[in-house]
Tab-separated table of C-alpha atoms in Angstrom:
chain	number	residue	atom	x	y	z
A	29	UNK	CA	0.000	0.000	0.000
A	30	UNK	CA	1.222	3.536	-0.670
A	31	UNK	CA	1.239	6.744	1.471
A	32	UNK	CA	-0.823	9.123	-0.043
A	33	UNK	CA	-0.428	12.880	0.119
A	34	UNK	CA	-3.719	14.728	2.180
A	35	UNK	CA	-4.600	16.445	-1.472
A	36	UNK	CA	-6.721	14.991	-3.577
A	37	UNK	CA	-9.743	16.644	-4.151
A	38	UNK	CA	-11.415	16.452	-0.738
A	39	UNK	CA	-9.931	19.247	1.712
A	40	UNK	CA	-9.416	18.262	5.406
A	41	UNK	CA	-12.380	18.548	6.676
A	42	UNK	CA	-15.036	15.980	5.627
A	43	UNK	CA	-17.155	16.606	3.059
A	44	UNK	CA	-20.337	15.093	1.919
A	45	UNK	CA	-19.819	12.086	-0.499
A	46	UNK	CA	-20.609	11.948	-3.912
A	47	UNK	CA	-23.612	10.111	-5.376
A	48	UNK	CA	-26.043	10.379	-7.990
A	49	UNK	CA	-27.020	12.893	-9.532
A	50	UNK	CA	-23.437	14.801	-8.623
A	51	UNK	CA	-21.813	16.281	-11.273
A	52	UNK	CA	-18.003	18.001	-11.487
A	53	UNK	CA	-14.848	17.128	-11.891
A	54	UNK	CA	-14.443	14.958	-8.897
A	55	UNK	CA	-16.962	12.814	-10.027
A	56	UNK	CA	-14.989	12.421	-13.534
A	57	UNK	CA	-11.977	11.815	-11.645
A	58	UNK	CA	-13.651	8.851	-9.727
A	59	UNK	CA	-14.562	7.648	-13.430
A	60	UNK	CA	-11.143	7.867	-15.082
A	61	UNK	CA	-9.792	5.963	-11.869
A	62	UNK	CA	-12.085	3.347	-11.768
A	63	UNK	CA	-11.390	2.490	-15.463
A	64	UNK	CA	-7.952	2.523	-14.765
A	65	UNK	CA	-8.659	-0.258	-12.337
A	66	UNK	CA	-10.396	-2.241	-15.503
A	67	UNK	CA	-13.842	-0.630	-13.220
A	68	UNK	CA	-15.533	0.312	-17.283
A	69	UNK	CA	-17.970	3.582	-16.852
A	70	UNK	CA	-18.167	6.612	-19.350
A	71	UNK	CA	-16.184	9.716	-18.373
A	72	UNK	CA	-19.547	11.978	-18.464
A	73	UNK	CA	-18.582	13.917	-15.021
A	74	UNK	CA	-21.892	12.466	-13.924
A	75	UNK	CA	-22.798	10.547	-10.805
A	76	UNK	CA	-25.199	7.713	-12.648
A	77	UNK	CA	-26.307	4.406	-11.447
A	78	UNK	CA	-23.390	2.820	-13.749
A	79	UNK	CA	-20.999	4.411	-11.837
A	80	UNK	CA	-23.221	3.799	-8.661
A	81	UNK	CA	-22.596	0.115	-9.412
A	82	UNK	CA	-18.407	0.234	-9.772
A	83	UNK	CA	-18.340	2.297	-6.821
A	84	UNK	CA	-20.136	-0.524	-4.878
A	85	UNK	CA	-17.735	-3.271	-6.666
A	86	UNK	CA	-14.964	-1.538	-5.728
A	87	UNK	CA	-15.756	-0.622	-1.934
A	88	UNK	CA	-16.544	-4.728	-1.573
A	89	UNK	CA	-13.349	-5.337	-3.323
A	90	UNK	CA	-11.458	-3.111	-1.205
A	91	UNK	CA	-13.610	-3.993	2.372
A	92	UNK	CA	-14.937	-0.875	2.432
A	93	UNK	CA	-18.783	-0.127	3.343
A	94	UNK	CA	-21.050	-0.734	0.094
A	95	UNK	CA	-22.750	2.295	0.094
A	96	UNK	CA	-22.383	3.104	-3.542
A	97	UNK	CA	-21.144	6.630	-2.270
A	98	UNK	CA	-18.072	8.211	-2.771
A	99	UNK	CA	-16.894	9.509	0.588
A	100	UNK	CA	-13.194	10.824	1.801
A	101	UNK	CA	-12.186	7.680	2.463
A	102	UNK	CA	-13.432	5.995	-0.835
A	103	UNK	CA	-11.824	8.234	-2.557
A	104	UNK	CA	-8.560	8.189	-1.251
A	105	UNK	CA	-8.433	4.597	-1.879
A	106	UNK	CA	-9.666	4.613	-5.360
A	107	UNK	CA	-6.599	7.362	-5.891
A	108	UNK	CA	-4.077	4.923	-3.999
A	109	UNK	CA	-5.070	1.920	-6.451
A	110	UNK	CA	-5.230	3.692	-9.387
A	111	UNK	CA	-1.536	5.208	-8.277
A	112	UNK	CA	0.177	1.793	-7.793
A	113	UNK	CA	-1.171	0.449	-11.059
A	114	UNK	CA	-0.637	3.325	-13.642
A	115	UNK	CA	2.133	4.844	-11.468
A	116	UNK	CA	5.941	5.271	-12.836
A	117	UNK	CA	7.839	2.782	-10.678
A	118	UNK	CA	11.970	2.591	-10.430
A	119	UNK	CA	12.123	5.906	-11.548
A	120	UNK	CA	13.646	9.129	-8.889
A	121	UNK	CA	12.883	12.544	-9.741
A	122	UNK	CA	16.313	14.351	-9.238
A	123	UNK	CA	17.471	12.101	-12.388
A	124	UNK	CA	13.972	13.277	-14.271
A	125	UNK	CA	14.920	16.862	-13.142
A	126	UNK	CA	18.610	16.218	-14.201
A	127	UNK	CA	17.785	14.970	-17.246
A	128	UNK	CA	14.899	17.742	-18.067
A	129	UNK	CA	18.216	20.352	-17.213
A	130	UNK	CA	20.112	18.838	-20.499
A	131	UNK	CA	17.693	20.850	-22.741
A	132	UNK	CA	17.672	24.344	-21.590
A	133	UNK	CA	17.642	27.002	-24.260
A	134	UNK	CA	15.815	24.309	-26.881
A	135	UNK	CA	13.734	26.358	-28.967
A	136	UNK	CA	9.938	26.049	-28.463
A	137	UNK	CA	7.237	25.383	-31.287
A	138	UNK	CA	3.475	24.488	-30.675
A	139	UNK	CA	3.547	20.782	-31.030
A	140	UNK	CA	7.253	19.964	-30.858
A	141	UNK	CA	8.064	17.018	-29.085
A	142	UNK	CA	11.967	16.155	-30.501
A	143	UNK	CA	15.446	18.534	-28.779
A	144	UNK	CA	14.862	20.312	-32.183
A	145	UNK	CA	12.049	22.316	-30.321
A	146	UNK	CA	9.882	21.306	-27.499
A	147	UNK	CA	5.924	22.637	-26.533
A	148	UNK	CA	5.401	22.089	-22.911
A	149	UNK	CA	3.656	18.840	-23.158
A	150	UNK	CA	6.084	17.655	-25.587
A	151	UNK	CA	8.912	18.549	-23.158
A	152	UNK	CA	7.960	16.983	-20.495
A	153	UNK	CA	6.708	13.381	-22.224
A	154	UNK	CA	10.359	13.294	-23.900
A	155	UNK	CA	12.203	13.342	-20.148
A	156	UNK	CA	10.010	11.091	-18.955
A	157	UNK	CA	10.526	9.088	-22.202
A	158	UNK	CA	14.334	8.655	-21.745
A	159	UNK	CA	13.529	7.125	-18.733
A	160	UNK	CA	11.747	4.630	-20.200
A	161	UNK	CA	8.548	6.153	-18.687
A	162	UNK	CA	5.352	6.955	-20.595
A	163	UNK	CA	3.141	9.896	-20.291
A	164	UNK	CA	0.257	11.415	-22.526
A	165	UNK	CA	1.039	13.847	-25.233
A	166	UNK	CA	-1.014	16.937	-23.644
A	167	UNK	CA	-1.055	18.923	-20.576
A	168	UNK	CA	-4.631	18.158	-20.350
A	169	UNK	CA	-3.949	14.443	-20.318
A	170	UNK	CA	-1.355	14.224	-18.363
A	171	UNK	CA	-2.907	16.264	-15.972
A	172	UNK	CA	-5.353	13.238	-15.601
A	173	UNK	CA	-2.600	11.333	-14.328
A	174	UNK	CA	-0.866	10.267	-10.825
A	175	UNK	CA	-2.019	12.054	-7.559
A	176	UNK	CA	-2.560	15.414	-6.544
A	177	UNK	CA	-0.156	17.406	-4.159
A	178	UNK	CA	-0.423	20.590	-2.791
A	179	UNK	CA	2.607	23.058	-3.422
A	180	UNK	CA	4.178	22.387	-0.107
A	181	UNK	CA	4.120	18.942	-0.771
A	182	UNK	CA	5.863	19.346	-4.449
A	183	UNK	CA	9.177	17.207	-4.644
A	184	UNK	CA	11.179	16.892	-7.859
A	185	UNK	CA	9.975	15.608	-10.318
A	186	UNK	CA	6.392	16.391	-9.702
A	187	UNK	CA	4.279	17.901	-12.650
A	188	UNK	CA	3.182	21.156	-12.258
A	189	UNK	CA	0.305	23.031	-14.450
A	190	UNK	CA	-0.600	26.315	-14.979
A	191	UNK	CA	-3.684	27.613	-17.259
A	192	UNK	CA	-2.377	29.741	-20.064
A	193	UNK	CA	-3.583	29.919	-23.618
A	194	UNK	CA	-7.547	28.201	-22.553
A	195	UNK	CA	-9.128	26.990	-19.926
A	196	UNK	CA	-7.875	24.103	-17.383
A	197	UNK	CA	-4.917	22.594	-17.738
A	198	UNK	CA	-3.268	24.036	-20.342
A	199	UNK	CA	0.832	24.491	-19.408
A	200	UNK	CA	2.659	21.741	-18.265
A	201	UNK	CA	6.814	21.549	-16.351
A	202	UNK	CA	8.946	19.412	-14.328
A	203	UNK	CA	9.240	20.595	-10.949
A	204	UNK	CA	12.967	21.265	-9.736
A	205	UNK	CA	12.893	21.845	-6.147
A	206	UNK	CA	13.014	24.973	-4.314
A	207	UNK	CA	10.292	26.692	-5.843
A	208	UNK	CA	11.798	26.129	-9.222
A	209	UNK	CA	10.716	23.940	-12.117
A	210	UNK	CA	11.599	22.976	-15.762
A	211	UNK	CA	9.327	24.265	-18.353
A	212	UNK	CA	9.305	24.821	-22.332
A	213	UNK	CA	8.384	28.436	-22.700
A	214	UNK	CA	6.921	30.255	-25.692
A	215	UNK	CA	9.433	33.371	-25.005
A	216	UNK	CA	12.531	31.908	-24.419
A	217	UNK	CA	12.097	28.093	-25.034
A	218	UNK	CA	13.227	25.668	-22.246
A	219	UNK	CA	14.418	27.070	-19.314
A	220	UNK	CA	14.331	27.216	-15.344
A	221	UNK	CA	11.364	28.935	-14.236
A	222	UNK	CA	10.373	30.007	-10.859
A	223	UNK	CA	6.616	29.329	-9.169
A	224	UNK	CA	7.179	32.877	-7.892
A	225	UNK	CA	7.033	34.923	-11.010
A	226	UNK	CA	3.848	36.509	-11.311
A	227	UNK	CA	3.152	34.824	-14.476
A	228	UNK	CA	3.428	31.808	-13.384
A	229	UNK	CA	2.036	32.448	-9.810
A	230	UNK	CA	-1.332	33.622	-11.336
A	231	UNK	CA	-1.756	31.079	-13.324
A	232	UNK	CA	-0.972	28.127	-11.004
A	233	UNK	CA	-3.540	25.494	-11.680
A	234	UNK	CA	-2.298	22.389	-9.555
A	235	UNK	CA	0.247	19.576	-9.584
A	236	UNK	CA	0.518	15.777	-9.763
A	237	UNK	CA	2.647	12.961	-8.474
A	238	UNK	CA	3.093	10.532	-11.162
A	239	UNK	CA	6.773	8.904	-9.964
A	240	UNK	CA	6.669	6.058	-7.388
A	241	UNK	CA	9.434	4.210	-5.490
A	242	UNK	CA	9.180	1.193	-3.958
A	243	UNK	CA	5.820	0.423	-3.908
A	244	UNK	CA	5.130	3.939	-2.335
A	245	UNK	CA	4.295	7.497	-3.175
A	246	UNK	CA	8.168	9.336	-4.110
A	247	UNK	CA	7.844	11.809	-1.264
């Protein structure tokens, strides 16, 4: 089992679970979990009775109560299972970050993905690429992956994402440590940016833990 970071969704406090007729992201990340855990239901960001029924097959899997409700608790675990199966093992993020800091001042172009020029997405699925580790072409998608931190939990090699040109996530980089992360930039191509500036600050839209080491959460 892996430790989990306190940040996925749910706040501290407890909050009322989800069930049908919710509707929101949470509820679509509950769905793209669950099929990640071979748990089939359409990514709608709907709380329906199909989803009802996974919810229920994987709280009896797990030895949870059945109550077809998502609650803190539920959730968490749904996160943790979905972690340690789609998760990038054997992999430490001060060699991702070291090997992100190889290609700073590559040129950037919208849709690059080779050290010719790099767009953020691109960028960031290459270094995770040389270390044999796959990732989704787009901010948005990868976004969808590994577990939310907060940014005092960020640790290198976390994802960070920032909403820029539309809505969501739309801007992705490698974080560095000490406020600091690797990012292919439109201005200046890829470089060492700082969570700090007020361009980036602004636009701050989250981060995600997608590395994992030995079973548990790279912390």
């Amino acid at each position: 089992m892996i430790a989990l970071p306190m940040s996925l969704g749910f706040a501290a406090k407890k909050n009322a679970p989800l069930k049908i007729g919710d509707k929101g992201w949470k509820v679509k990340t509950v769905q793209i979990k669950l099929n990640t855990l071979g748990l089939k239901t359409p990514l709608t960001g709907k709380y329906s009775r199909d989803l009802e029924k996974q919810v229920k097959v994987f709280q009896k899997t797990h030895k949870l109560p059945v109550t077809g409700k998502v609650d803190d608790k539920t959730y968490f675990r749904i996160n943790e299972a979905a972690f340690e199966k789609e998760g990038i093992h054997g992999v430490k993020g001060k060699d991702v970050v070291k090997t992100a800091s190889k290609y700073k001042g590559v040129p950037y172009s919208f849709g690059g993905t080779t050290p010719r020029a790099f767009d953020c997405s691109g960028f960031v699925q290459y270094v995770f690429k040389k270390h044999k580790a796959a990732l989704p072409r787009t901010a948005d998608l990868q976004y969808e992956k590994g577990l939310f931190v907060t940014m005092r939990q960020l640790k290198p090699g976390d994802l960070v994402f920032f909403t820029t040109y539309e809505p969501g996530a739309s801007h992705v980089g490698i974080y560095a440590g000490n406020g600091l992360f690797w990012s292919a930039t439109s201005s200046k191509g890829v470089r060492l940016c700082s969570l700090s500036e007020p361009y980036w600050r602004s636009r701050y839209y989250g981060a995600k833990r997608v590395l994992v080491s030995g079973n548990r959460s790279y912390r």
